[in-house]
Short mmCIF file of C-alpha atoms and ligand atoms in Angstrom, two decimals:
data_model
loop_
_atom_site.label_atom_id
_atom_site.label_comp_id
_atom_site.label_asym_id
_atom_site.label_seq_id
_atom_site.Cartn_x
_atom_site.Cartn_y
_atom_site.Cartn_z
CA UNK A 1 114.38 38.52 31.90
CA UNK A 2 111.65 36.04 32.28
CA UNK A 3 109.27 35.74 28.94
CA UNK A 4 105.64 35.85 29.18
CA UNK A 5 103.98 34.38 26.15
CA UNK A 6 100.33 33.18 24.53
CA UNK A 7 100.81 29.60 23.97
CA UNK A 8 98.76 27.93 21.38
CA UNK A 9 97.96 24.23 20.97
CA UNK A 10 99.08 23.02 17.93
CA UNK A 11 98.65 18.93 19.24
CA UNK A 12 97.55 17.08 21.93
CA UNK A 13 98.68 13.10 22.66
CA UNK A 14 96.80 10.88 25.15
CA UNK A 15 99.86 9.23 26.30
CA UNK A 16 98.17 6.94 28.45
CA UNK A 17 94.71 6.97 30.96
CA UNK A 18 96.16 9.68 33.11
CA UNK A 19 98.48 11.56 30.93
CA UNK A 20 97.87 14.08 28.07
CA UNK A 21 101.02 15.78 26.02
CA UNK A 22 100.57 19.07 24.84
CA UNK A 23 102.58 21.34 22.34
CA UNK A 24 102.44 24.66 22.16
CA UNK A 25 103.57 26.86 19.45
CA UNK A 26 104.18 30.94 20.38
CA UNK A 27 107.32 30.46 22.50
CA UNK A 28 110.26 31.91 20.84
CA UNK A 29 110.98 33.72 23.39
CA UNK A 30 111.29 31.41 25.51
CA UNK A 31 114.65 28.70 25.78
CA UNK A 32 113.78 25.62 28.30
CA UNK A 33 117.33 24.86 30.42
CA UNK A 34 116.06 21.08 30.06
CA UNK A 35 115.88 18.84 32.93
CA UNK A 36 113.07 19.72 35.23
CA UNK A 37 112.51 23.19 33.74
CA UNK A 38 109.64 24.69 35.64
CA UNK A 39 107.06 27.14 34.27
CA UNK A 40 103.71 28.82 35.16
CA UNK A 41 100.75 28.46 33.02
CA UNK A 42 98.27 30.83 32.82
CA UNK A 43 94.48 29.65 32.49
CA UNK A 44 91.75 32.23 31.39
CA UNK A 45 89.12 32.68 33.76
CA UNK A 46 85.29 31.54 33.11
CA UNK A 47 84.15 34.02 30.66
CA UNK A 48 87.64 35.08 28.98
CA UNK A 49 88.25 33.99 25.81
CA UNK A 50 92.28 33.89 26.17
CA UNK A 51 93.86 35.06 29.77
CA UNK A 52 95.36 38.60 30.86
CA UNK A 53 99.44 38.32 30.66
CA UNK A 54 101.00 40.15 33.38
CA UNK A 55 104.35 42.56 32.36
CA UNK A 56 107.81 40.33 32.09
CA UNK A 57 109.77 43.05 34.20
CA UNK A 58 107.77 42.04 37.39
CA UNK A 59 105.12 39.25 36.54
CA UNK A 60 104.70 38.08 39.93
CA UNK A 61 104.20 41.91 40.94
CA UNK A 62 101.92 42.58 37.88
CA UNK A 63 99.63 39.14 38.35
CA UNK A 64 99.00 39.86 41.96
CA UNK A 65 97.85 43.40 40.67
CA UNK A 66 95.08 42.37 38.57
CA UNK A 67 91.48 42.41 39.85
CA UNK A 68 90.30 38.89 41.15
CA UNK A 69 87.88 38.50 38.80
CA UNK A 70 90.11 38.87 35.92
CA UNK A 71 93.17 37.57 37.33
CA UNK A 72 94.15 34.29 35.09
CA UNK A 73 94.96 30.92 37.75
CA UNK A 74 98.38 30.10 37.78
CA UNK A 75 99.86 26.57 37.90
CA UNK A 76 103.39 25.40 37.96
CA UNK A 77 104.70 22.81 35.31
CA UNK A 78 107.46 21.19 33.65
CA UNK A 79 108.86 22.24 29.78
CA UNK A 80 108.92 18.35 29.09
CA UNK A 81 110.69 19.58 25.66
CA UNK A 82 111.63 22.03 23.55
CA UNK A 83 111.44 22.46 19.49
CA UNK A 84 112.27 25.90 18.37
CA UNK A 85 109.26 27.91 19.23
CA UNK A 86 107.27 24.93 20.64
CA UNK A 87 107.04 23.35 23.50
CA UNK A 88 105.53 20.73 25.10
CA UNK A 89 103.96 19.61 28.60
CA UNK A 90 102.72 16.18 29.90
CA UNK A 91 99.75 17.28 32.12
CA UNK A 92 98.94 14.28 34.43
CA UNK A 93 95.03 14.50 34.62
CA UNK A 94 93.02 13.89 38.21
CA UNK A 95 89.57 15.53 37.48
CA UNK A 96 88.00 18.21 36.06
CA UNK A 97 88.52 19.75 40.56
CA UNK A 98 91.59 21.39 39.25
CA UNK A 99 91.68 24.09 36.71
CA UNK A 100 95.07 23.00 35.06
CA UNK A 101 93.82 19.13 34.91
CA UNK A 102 90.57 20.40 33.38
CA UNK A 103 91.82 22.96 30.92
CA UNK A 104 94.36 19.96 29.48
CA UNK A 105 91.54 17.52 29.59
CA UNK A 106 89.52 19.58 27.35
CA UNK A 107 92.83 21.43 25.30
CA UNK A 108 92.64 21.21 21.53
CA UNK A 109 94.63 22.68 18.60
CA UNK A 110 93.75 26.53 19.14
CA UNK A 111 93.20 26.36 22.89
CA UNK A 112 95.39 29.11 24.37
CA UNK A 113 97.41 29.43 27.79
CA UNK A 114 99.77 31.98 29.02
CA UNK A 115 103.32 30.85 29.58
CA UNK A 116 105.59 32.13 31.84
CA UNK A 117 109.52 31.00 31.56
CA UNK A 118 113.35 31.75 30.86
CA UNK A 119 113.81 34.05 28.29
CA UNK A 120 116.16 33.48 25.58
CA UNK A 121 118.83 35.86 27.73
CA UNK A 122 117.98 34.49 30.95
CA UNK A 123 120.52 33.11 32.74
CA UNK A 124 117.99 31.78 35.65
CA UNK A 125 116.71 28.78 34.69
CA UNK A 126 114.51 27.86 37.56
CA UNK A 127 116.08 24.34 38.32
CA UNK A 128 116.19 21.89 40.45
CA UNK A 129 118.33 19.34 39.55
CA UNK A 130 121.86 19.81 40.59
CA UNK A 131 123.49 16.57 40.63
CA UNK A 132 127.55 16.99 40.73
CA UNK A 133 129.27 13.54 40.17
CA UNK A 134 127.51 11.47 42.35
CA UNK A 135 128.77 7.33 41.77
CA UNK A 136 124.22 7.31 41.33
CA UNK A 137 121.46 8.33 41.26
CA UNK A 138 118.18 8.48 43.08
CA UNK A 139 114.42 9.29 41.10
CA UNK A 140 111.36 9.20 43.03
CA UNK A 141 108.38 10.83 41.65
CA UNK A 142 104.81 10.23 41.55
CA UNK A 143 102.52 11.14 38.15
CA UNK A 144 103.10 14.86 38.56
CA UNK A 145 106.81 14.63 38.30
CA UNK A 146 107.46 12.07 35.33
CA UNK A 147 107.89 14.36 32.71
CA UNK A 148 110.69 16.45 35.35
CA UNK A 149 112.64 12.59 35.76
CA UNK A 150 111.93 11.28 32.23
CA UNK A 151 113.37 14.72 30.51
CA UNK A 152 116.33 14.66 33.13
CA UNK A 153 116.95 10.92 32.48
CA UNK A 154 117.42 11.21 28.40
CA UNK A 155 120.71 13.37 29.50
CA UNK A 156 121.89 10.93 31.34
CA UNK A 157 125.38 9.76 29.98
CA UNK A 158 125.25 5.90 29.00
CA UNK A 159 127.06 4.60 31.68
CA UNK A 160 125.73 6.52 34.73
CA UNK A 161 123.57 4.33 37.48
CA UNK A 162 120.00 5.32 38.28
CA UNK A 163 117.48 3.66 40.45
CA UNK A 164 114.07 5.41 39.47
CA UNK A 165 111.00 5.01 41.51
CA UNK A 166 107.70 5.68 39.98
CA UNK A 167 103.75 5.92 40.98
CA UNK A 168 101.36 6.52 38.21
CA UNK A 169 97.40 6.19 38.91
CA UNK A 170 96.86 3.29 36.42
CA UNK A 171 98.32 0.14 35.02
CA UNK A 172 98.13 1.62 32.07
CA UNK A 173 100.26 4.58 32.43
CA UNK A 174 103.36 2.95 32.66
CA UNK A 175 105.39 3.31 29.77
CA UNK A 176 108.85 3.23 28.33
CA UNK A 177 111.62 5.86 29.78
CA UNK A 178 114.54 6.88 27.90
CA UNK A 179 117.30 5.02 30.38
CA UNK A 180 120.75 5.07 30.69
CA UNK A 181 122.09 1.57 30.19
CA UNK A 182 122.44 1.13 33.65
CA UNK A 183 119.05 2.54 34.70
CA UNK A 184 116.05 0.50 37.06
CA UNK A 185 112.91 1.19 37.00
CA UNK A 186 110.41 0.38 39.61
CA UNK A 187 106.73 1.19 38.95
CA UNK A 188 103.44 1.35 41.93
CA UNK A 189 100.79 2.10 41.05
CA UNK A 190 98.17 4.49 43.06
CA UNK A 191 100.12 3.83 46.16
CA UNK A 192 103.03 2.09 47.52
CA UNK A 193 105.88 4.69 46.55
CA UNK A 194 107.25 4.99 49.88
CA UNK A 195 107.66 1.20 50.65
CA UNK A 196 108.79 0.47 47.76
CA UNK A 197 111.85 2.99 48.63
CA UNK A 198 112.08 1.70 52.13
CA UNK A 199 112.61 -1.98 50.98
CA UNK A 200 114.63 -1.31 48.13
CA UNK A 201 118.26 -3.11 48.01
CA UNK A 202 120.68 0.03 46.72
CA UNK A 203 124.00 0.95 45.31
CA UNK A 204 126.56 1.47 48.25
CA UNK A 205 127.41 4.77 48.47
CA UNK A 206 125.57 8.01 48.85
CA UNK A 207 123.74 9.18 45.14
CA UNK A 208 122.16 12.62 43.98
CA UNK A 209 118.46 12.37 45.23
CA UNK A 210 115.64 13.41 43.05
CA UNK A 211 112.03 13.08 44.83
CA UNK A 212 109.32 15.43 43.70
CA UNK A 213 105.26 14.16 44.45
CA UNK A 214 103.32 14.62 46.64
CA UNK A 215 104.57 16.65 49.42
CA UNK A 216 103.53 14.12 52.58
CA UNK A 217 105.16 11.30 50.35
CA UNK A 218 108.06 13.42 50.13
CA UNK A 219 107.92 14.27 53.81
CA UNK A 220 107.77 10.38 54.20
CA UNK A 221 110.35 9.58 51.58
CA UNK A 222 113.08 12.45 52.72
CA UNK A 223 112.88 10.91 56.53
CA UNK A 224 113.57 7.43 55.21
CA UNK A 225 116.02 8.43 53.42
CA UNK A 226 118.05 10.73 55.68
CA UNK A 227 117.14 9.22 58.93
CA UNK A 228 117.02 5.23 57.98
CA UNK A 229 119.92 5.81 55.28
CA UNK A 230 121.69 8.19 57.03
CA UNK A 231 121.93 10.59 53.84
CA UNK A 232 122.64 14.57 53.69
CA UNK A 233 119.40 15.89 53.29
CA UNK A 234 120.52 19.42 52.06
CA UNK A 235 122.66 17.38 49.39
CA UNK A 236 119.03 16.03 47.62
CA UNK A 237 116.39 17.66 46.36
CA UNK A 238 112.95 17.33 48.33
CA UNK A 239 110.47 18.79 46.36
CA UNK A 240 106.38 18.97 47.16
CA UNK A 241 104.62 19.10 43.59
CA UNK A 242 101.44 19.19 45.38
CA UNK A 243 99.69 18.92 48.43
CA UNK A 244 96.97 16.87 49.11
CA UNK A 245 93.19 18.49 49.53
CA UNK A 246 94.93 21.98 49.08
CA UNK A 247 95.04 23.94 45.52
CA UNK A 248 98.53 25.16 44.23
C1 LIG B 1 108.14 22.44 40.05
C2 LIG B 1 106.83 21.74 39.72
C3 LIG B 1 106.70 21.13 38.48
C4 LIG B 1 105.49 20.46 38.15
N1 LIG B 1 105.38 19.88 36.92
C5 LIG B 1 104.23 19.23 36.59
C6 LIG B 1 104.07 18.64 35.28
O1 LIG B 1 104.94 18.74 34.40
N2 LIG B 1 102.92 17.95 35.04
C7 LIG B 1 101.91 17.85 35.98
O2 LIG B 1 100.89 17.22 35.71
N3 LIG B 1 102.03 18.44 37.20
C8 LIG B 1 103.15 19.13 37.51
N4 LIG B 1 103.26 19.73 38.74
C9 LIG B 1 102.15 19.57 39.70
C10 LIG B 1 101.01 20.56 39.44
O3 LIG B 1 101.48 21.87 39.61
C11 LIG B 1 99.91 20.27 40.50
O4 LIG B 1 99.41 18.97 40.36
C12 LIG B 1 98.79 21.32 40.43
O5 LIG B 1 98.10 21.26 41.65
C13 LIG B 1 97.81 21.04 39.29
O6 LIG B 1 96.88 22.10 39.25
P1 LIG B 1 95.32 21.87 39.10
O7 LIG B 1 94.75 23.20 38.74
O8 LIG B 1 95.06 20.70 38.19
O9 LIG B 1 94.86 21.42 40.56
P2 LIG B 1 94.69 22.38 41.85
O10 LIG B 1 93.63 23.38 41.63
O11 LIG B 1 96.03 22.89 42.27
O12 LIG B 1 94.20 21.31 42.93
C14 LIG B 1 92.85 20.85 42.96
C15 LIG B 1 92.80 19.58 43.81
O13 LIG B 1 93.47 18.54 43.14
C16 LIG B 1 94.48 17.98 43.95
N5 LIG B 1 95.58 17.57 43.05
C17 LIG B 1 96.52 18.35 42.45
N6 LIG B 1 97.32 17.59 41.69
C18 LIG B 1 96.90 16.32 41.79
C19 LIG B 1 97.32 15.08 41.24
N7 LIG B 1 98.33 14.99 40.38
N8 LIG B 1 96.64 13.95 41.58
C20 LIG B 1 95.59 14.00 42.43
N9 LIG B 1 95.13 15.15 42.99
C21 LIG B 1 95.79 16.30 42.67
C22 LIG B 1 94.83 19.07 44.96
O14 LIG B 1 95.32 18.51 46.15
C23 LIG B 1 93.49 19.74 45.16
O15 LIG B 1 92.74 19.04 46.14
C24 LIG B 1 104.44 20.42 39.08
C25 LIG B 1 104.57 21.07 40.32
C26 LIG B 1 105.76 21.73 40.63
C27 LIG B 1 105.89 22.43 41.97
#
């Protein structure tokens, strides 16, 4: 069964202009299956002090029961780690418009989210990444999805091949990755993901594809990929973290 737990900030890191890491103590209940373990967070609404937790049996059931005023917003994220009952998320901030960018922009110690995730018995993990043995791999991801790629590239064994393909907001958010030996990184920033894809020069051979961003991009990326490339597009994953001008 799926836990439902208060989080608690215990830290916050500015990583760099556009990304905050946050740990959260509270989540023993909880076990992340690594890679790009997704969650939903739980924000309080204006006026609550901590938000309502709907019932692990059928959360999705119980949240859409609560009255709309009371209801808490619920966002989907990555567990970029896991400590014994902590865990941590790298929120990648665009504006106070969003409820999750805001509540991480303003988190400190004692802030408090909900948490929804894998129990410790749960055998559904909520993953994405399936790889098999491919002879490489593929990462594309804009800011949303670096702490999904960077988490699934530290498991990387040291002599697989990845080609990762990044787009951060600002010069100043790139940063270091934990690579495989064999492992190159391209970084755009704000914009140029796509091209940079298109005009790439890459391994023969068809890899695992990873692209998670922004879901046109993705759109944009998958075509390329499968129509230019010729690839199996039910053999990748192609998936929207977020659509432009719409809330999640
Ligand atoms: C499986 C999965 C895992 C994810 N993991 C992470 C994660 O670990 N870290 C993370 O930061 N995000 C992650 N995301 C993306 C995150 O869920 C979205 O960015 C979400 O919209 C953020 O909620 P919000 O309340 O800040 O904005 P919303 O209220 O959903 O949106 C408000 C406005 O902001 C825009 N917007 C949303 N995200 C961005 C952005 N990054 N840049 C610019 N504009 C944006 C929307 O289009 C909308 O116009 C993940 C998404 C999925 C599906």
């Amino acid at each position: 069964m799926v836990a439902v737990v208060e989080a608690t900030v215990v830290a916050v890191e500015k990583l760099s202009p556009s990304f905050v890491r946050i740990t959260f103590a509270g989540c023993a209940g909880m076990r992340s299956g690594g890679y790009d373990q997704r969650i939903k967070i739980l924000l309080a609404r204006p006026g609550q002090d901590r938000p309502l937790l709907p019932e692990p049996t059928d959360w999705y059931g119980s949240w859409c029961a609560m009255p709309d005023d009371t209801r808490p917003v619920m966002r989907t994220f990555t567990i970029r780690s896991q400590d014994g009952d902590r865990i941590d998320i790298e929120f990648a901030l665009h504006g106070d418009a969003g409820p999750a960018s805001a509540w991480a922009r303003a988190a400190q110690p004692g802030s408090v989210l909900g948490i929804i995730g894998p129990g410790v018995d749960d055998e559904v993990k909520a993953l994405a990444y399936a790889p098999g043995e491919p002879p490489w791999h593929l990462f594309v991801g804009d800011d949303t999805a670096v702490p999904a790629i960077a988490s699934i590239l530290e498991t990387l064994p040291a002599d697989a091949s990845a080609h990762v393909f990044l787009q951060v907001p600002d010069a100043g958010d790139v940063r270091e990755l934990p690579c495989a030996g064999k492992t190159q990184v391209t970084w755009r920033i704000k914009s140029g993901l796509a091209e940079a894809v298109r005009a790439a020069e890459l391994p023969v051979g068809e890899p695992y594809a990873f692209v998670a961003a922004e879901s046109a991009l993705v759109r944009d990326v998958k075509k390329h990929l499968c129509t230019d490339r010729g690839w199996d597009g039910k053999a990748h994953y192609f998936g929207g973290y977020w659509k432009a001008g719409q809330t999640e």
